[in-house]
PDB file of C-alpha atoms in Angstrom:
ATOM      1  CA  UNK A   1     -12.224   6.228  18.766  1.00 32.00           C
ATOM      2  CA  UNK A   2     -11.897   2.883  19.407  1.00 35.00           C
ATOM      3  CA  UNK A   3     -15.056   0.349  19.226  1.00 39.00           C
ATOM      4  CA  UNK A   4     -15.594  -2.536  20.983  1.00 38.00           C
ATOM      5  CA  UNK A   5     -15.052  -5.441  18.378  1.00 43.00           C
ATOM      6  CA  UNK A   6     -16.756  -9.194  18.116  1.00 40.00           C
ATOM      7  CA  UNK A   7     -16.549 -12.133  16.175  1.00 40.00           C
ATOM      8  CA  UNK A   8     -19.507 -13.596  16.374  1.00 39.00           C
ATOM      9  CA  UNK A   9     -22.141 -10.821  14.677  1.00 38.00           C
ATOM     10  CA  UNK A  10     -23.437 -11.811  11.237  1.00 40.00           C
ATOM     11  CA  UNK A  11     -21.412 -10.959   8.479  1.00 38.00           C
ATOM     12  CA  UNK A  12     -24.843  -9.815   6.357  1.00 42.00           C
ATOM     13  CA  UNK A  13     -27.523  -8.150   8.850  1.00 38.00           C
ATOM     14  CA  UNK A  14     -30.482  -7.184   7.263  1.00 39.00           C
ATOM     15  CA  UNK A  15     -30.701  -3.445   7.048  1.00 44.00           C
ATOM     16  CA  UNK A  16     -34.088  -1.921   6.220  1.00 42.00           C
ATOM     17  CA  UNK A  17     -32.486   1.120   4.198  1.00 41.00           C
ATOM     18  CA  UNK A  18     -31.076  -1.473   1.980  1.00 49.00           C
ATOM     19  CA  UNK A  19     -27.502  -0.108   2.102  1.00 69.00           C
ATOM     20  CA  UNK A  20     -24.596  -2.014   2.790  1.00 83.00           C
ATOM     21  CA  UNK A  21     -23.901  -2.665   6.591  1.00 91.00           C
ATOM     22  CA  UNK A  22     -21.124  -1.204   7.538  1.00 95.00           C
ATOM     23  CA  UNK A  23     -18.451  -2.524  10.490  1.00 95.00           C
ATOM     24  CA  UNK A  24     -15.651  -1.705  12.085  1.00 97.00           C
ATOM     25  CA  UNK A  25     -13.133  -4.443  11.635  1.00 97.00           C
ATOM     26  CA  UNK A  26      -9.795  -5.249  12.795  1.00 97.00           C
ATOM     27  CA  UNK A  27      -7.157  -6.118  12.943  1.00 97.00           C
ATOM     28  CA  UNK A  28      -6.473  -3.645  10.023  1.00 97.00           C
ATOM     29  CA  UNK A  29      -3.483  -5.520   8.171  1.00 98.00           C
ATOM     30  CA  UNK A  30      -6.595  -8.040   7.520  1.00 98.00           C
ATOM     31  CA  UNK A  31      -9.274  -5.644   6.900  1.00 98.00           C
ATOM     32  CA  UNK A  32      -8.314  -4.893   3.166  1.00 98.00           C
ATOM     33  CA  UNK A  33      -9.263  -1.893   0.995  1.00 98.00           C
ATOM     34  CA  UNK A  34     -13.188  -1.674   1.279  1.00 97.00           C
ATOM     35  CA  UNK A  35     -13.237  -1.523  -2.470  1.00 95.00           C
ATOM     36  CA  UNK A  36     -12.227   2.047  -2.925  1.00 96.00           C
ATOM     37  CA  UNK A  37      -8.349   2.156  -2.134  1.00 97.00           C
ATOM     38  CA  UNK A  38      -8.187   4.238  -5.279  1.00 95.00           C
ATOM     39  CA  UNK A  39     -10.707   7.172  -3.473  1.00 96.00           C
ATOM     40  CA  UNK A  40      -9.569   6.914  -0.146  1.00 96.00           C
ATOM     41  CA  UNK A  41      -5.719   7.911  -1.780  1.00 97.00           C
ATOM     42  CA  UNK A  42      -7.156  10.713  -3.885  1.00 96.00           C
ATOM     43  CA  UNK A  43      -8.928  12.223  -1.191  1.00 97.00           C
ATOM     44  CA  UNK A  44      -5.865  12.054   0.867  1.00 97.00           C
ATOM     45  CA  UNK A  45      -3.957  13.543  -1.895  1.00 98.00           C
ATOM     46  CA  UNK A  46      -6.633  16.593  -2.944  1.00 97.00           C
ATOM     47  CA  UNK A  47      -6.567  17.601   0.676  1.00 98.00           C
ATOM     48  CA  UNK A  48      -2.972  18.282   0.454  1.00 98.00           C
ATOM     49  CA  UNK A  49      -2.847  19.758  -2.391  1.00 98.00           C
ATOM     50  CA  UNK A  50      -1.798  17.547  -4.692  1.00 98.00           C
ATOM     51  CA  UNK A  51      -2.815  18.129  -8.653  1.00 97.00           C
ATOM     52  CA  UNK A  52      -3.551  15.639 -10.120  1.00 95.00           C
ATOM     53  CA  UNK A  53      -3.814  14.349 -14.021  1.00 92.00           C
ATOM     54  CA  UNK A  54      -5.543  12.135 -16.065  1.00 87.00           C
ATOM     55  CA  UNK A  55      -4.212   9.967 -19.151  1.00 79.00           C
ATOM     56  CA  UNK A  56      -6.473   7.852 -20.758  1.00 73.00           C
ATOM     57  CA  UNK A  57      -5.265   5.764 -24.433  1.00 68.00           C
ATOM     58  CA  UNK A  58      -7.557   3.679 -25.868  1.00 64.00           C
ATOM     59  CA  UNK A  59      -8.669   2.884 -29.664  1.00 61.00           C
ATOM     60  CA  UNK A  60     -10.878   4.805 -31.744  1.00 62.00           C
ATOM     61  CA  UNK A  61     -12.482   3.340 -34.944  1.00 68.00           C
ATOM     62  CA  UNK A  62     -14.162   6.062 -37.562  1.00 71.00           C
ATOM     63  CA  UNK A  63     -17.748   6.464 -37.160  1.00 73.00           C
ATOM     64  CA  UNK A  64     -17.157   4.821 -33.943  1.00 71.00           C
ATOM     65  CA  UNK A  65     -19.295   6.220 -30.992  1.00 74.00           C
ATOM     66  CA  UNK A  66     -17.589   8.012 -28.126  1.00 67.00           C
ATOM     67  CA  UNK A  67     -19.180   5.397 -25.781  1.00 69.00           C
ATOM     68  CA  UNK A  68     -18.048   2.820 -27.876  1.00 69.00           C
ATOM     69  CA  UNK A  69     -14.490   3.819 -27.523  1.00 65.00           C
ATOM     70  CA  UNK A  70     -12.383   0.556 -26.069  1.00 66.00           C
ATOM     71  CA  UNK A  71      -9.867   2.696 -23.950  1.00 62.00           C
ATOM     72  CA  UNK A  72      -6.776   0.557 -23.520  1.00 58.00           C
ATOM     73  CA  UNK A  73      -5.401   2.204 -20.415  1.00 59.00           C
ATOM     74  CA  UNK A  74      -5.227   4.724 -18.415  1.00 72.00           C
ATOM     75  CA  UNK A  75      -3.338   6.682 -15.529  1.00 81.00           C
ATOM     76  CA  UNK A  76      -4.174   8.847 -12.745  1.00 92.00           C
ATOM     77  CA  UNK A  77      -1.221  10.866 -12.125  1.00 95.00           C
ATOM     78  CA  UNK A  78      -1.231  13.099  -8.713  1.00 97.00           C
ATOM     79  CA  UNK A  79       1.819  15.804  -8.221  1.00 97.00           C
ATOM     80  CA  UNK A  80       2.638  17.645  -5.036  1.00 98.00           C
ATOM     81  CA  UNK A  81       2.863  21.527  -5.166  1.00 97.00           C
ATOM     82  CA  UNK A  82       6.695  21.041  -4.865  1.00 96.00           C
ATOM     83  CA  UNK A  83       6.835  18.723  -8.006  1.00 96.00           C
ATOM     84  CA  UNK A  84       9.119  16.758  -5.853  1.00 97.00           C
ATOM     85  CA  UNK A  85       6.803  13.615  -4.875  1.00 97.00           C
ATOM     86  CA  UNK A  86       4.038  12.152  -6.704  1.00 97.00           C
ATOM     87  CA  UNK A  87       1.807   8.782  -6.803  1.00 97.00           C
ATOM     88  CA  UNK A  88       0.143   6.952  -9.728  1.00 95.00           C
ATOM     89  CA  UNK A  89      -2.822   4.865  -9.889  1.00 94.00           C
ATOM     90  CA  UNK A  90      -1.368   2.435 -12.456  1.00 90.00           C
ATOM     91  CA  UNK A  91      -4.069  -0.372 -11.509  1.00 89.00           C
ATOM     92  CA  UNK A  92      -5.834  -0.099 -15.160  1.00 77.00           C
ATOM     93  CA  UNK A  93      -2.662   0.651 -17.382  1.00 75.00           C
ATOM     94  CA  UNK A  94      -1.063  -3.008 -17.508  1.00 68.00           C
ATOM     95  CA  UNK A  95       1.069  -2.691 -14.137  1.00 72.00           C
ATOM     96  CA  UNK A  96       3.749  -5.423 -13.186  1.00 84.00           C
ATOM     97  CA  UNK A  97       2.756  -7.873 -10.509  1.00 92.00           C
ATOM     98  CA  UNK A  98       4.086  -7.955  -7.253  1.00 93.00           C
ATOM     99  CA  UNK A  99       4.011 -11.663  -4.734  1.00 92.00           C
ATOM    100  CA  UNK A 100       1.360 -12.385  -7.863  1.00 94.00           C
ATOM    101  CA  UNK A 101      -0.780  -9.198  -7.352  1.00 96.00           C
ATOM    102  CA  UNK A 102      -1.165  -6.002  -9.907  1.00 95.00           C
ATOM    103  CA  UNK A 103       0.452  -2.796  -8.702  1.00 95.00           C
ATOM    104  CA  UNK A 104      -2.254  -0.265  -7.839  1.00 96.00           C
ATOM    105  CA  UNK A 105      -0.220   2.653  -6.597  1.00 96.00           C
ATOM    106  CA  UNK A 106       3.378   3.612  -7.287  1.00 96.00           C
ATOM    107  CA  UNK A 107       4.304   6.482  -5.195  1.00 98.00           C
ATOM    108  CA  UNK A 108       7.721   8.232  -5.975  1.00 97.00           C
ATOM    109  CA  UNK A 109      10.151  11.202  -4.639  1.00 97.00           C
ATOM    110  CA  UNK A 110      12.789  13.080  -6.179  1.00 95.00           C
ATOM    111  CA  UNK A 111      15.648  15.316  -4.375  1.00 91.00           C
ATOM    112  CA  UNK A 112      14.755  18.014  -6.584  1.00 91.00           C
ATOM    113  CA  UNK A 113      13.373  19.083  -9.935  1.00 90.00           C
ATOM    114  CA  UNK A 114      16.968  19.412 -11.900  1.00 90.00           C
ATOM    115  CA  UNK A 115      15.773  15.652 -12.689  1.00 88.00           C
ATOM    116  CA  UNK A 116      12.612  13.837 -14.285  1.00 89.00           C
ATOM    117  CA  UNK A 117      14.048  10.562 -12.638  1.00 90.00           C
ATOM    118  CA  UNK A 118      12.595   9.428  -9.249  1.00 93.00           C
ATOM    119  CA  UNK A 119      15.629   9.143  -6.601  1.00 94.00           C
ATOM    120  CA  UNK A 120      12.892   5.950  -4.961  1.00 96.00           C
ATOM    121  CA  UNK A 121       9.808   4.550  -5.204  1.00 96.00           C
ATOM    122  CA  UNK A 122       7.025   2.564  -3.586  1.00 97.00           C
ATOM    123  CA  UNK A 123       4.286  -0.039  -4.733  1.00 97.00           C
ATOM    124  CA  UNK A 124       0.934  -0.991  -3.224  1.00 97.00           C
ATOM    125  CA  UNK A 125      -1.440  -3.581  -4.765  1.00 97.00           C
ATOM    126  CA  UNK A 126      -4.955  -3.939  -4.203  1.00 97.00           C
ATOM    127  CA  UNK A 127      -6.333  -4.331  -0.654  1.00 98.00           C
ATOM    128  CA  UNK A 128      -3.418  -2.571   0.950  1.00 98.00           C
ATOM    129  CA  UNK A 129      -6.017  -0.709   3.678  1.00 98.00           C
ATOM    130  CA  UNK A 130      -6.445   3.084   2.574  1.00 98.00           C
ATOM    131  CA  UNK A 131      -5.628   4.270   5.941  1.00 97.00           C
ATOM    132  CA  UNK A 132      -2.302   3.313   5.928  1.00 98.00           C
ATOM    133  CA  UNK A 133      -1.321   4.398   2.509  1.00 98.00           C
ATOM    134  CA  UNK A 134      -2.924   7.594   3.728  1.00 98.00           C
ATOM    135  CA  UNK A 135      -1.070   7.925   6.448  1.00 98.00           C
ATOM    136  CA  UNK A 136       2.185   6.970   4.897  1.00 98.00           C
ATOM    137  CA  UNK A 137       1.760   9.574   1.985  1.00 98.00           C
ATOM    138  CA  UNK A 138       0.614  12.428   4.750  1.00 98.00           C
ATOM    139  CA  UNK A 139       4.139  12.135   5.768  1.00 98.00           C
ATOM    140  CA  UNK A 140       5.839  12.049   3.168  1.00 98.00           C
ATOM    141  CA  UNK A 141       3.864  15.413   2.175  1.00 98.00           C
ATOM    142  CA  UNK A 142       5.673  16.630   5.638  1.00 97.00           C
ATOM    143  CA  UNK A 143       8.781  15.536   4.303  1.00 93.00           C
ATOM    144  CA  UNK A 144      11.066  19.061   3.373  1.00 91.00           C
ATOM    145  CA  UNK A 145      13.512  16.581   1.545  1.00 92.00           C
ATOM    146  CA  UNK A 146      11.442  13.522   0.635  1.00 94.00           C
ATOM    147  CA  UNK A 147      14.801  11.765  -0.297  1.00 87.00           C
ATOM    148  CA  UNK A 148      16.951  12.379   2.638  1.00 88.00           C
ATOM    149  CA  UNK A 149      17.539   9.313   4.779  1.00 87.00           C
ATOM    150  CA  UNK A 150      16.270   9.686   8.552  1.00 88.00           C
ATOM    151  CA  UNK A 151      16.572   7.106  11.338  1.00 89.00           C
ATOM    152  CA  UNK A 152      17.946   3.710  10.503  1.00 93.00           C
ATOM    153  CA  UNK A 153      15.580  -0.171  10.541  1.00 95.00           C
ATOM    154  CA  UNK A 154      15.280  -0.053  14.204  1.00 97.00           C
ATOM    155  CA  UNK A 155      12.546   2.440  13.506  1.00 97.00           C
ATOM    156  CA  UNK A 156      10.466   0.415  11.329  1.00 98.00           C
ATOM    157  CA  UNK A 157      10.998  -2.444  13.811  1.00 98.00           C
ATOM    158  CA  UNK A 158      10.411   0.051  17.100  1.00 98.00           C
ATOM    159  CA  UNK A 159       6.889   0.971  15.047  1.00 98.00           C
ATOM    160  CA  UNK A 160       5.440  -2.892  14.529  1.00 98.00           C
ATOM    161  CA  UNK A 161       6.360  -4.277  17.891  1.00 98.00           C
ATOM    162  CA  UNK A 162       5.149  -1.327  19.859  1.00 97.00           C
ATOM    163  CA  UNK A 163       1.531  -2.731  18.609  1.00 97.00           C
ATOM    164  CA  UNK A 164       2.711  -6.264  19.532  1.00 97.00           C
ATOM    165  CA  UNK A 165       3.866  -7.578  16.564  1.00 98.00           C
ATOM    166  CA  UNK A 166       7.229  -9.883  16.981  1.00 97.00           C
ATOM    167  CA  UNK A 167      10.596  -9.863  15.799  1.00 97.00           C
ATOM    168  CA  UNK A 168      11.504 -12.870  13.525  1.00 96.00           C
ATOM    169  CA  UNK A 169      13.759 -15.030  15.186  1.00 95.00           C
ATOM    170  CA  UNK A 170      15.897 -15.779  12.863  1.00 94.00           C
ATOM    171  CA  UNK A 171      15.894 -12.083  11.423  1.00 93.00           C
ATOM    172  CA  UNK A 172      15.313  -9.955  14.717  1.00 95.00           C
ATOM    173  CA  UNK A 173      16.861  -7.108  13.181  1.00 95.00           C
ATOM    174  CA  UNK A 174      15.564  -7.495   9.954  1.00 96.00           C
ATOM    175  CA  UNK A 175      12.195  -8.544  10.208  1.00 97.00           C
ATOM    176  CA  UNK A 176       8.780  -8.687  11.903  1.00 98.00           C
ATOM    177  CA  UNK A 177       4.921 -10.322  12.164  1.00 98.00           C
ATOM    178  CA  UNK A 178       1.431 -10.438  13.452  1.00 98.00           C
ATOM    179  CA  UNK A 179       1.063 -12.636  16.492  1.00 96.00           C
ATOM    180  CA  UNK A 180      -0.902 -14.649  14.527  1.00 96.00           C
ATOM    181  CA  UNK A 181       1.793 -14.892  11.775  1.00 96.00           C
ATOM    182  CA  UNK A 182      -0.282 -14.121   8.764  1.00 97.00           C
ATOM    183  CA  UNK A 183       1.463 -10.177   7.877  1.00 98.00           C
ATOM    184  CA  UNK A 184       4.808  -9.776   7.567  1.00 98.00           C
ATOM    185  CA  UNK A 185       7.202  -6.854   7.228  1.00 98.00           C
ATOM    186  CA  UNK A 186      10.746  -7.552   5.988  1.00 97.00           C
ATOM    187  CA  UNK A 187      13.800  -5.597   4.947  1.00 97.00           C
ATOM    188  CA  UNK A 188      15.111  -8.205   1.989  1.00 94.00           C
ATOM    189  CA  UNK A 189      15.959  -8.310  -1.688  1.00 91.00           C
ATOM    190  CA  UNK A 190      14.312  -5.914  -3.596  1.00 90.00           C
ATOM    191  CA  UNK A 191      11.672  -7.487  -6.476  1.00 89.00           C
ATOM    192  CA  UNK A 192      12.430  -7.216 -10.279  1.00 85.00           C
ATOM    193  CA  UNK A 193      11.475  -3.749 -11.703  1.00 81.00           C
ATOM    194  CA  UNK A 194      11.798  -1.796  -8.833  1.00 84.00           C
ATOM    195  CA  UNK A 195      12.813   1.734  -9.806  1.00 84.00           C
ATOM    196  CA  UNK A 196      15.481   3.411  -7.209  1.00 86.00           C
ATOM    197  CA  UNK A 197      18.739   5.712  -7.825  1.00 81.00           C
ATOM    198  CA  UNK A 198      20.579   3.200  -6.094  1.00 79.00           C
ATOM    199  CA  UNK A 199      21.791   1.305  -9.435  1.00 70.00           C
ATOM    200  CA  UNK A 200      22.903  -1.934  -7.690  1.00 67.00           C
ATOM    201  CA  UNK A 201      19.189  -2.725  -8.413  1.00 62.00           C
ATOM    202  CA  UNK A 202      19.667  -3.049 -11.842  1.00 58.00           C
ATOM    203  CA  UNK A 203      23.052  -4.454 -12.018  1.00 59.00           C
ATOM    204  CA  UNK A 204      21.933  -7.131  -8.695  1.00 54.00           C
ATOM    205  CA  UNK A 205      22.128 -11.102  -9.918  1.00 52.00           C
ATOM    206  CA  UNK A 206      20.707 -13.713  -8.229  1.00 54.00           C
ATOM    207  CA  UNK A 207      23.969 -15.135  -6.573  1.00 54.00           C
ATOM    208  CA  UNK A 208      24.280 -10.924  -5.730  1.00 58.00           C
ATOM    209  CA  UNK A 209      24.054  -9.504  -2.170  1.00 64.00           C
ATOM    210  CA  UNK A 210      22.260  -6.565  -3.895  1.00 71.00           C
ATOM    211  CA  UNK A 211      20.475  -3.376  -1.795  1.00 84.00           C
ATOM    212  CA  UNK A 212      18.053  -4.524   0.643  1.00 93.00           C
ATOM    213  CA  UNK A 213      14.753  -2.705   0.665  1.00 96.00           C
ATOM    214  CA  UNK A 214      11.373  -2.945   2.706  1.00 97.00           C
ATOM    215  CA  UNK A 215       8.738  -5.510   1.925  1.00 98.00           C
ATOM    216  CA  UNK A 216       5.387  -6.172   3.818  1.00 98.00           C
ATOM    217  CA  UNK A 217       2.904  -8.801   2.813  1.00 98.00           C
ATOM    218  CA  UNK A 218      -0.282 -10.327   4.082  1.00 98.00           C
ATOM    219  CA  UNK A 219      -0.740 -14.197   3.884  1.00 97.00           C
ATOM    220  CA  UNK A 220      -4.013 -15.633   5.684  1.00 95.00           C
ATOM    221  CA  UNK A 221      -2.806 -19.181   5.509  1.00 92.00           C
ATOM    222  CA  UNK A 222       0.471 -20.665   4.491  1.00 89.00           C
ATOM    223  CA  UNK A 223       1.356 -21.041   1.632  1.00 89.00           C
ATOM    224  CA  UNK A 224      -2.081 -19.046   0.418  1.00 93.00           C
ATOM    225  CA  UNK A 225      -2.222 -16.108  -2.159  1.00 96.00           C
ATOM    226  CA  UNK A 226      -1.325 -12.860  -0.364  1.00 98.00           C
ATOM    227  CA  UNK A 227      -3.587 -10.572   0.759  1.00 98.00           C
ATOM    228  CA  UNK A 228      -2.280  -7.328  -0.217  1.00 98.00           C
ATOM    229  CA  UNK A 229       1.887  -6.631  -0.592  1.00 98.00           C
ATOM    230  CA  UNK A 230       3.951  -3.486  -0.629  1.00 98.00           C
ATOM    231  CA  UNK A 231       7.338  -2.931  -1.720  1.00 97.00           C
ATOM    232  CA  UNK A 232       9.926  -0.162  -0.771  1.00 97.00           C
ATOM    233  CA  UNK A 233      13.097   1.002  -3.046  1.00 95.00           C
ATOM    234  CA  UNK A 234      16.311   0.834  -1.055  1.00 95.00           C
ATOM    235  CA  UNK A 235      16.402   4.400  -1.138  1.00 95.00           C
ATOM    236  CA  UNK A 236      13.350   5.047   0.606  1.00 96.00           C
ATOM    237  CA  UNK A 237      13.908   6.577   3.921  1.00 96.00           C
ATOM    238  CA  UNK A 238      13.426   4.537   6.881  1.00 97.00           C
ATOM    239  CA  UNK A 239      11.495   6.754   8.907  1.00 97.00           C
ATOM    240  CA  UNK A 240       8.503   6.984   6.044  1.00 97.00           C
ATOM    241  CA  UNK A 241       8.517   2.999   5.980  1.00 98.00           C
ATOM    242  CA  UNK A 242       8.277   3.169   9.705  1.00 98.00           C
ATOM    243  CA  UNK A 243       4.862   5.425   9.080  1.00 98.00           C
ATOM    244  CA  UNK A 244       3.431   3.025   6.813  1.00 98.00           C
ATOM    245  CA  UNK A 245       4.303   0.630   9.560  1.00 98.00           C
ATOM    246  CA  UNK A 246       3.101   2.126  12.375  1.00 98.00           C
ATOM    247  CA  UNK A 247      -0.399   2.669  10.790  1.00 98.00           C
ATOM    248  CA  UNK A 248      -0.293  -0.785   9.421  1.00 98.00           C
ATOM    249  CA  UNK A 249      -0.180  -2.424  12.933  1.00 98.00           C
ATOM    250  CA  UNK A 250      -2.280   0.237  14.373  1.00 97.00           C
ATOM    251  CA  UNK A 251      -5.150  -2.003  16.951  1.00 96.00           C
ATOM    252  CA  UNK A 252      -7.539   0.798  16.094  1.00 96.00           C
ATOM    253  CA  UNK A 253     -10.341  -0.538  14.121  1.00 97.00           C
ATOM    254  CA  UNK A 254     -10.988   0.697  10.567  1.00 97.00           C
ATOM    255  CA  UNK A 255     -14.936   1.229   9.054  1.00 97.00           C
ATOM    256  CA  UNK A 256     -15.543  -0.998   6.487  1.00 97.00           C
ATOM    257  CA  UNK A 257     -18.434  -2.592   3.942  1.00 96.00           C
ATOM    258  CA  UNK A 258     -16.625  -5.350   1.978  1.00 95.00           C
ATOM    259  CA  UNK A 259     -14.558  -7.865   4.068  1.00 96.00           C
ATOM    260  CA  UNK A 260     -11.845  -9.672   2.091  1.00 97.00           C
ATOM    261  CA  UNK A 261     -13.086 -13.182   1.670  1.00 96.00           C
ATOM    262  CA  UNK A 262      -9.942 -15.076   2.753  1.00 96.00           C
ATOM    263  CA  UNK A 263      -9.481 -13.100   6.085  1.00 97.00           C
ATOM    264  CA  UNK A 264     -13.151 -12.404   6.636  1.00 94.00           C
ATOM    265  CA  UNK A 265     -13.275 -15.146   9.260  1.00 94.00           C
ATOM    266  CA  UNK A 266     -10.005 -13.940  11.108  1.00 95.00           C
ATOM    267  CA  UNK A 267     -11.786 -10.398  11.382  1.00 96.00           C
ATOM    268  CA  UNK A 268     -13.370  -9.123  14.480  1.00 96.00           C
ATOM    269  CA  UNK A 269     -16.137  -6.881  14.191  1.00 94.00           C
ATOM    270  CA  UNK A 270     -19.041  -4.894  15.588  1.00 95.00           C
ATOM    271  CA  UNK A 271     -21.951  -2.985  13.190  1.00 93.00           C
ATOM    272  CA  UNK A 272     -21.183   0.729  12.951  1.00 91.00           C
ATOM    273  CA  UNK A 273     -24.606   1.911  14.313  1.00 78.00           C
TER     274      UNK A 273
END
């Protein structure tokens, strides 16, 4: 359901329960995580079914306390029933950076479970809205062969400008943004460190035409630090990128308690009462 959203309502209402006010915000690409992209995921992923694993390292010093222990990192590993998709919370366990942001998710699919090796993967960082991840790793869960190519770029395209979002001009079969030109979605050179069975990735060089993947970005201002950015293996199947982007440039409004502070101002809202 759809609410009615303005600008102009205080960002910090005084509420008499002493909770945080909550709003519904949008446009989503701008509305960030809420703080808990890491819950809103898991939920996703216990409702279908996904296991899911805990690995924690840290140090342990004799007579040492077990609240004292410094724990060095730590993963949360979640596993479809099929073994043939999974998705790591990698935030706390020394990810790489991506457009200058830590990795928080990694989501990954394999053909089938004759190998340990992911045929593609995916990469979120922090304030990627929890919505759209959800939504992206619903389908995937839907997905009978999670690494079989379906559709082609027009469908990722087809997804972003249905909600108004533009084609770039000098890209218009390649790329995409906001009408306000602060989120982006690109297909482009893939990003050092990118796992993918396409092996071009690894053996790409700068002055290489290597395989061209799916990134989207947020920047509120040009030449700002992004927002959020995701990042999509070659080998990831156009029609799941498509889902992430379809969500992404949804004009539904999300619920939300903490506004980002660089696109707070760009946000419409209205309290959630």
């Amino acid at each position: 359901m759809e609410a009615p959203l303005h600008p102009d309502f205080p960002i910090d209402p005084s509420d008499p329960r002493g909770a945080q006010p909550a709003y519904w915000v949008g446009p989503r690409h701008l509305a960030g995580d809420d703080g808990c992209l890491y819950d809103a995921v898991a939920d996703t992923l216990a409702g279908l079914g996904w296991a899911s694993l805990t690995m924690v390292r840290g140090r342990h010093e004799p007579d040492e306390a077990p609240e004292d222990r410094e724990v060095l990192r730590s993963t949360v590993l979640h596993i479809s029933p099929d073994s043939l998709r999974w998705a790591q919370w990698v935030l706390a366990d020394e990810p790489f950076h991506l457009a200058e942001l830590p990795i928080a998710w990694q989501v990954s699919a394999r053909a089938d479970t004759s190998t340990p090796l992911a045929q593609w993967s995916a990469y979120f960082t922090p304030d990627v809205p929890g919505e759209v991840l959800a939504d992206f790793l619903v389908a995937l869960d839907a997905r009978d062969q999670p690494g079989v190519p379906l559709g082609g770029p027009e469908l990722v395209l087809d997804a972003v400008t249905r909600h108004g979002w533009f084609r770039d001009v000098d890209q218009p079969h390649a790329g995409a943004m906001d009408p306000a030109f602060t989120s982006h979605i690109s297909l482009g050179d893939v990003p050092p460190l990118i796992q993918d069975a396409d092996l071009r990735v690894l053996t790409a060089h700068d002055d290489d035409a290597g395989p061209r993947g799916w990134q989207a970005w947020a920047e509120p201002a040009l030449g700002a630090p992004c927002l959020w950015a995701a990042s999509f293996g070659p080998s990831v199947p156009d029609d799941l990128v498509a889902c992430f982007a379809h969500a992404l440039t949804s004009t539904a409004p999300v619920l939300r308690r903490v506004l980002p502070e660089s696109t707070r101002e760009r946000l419409l809202r209205a309290p959630a009462s």
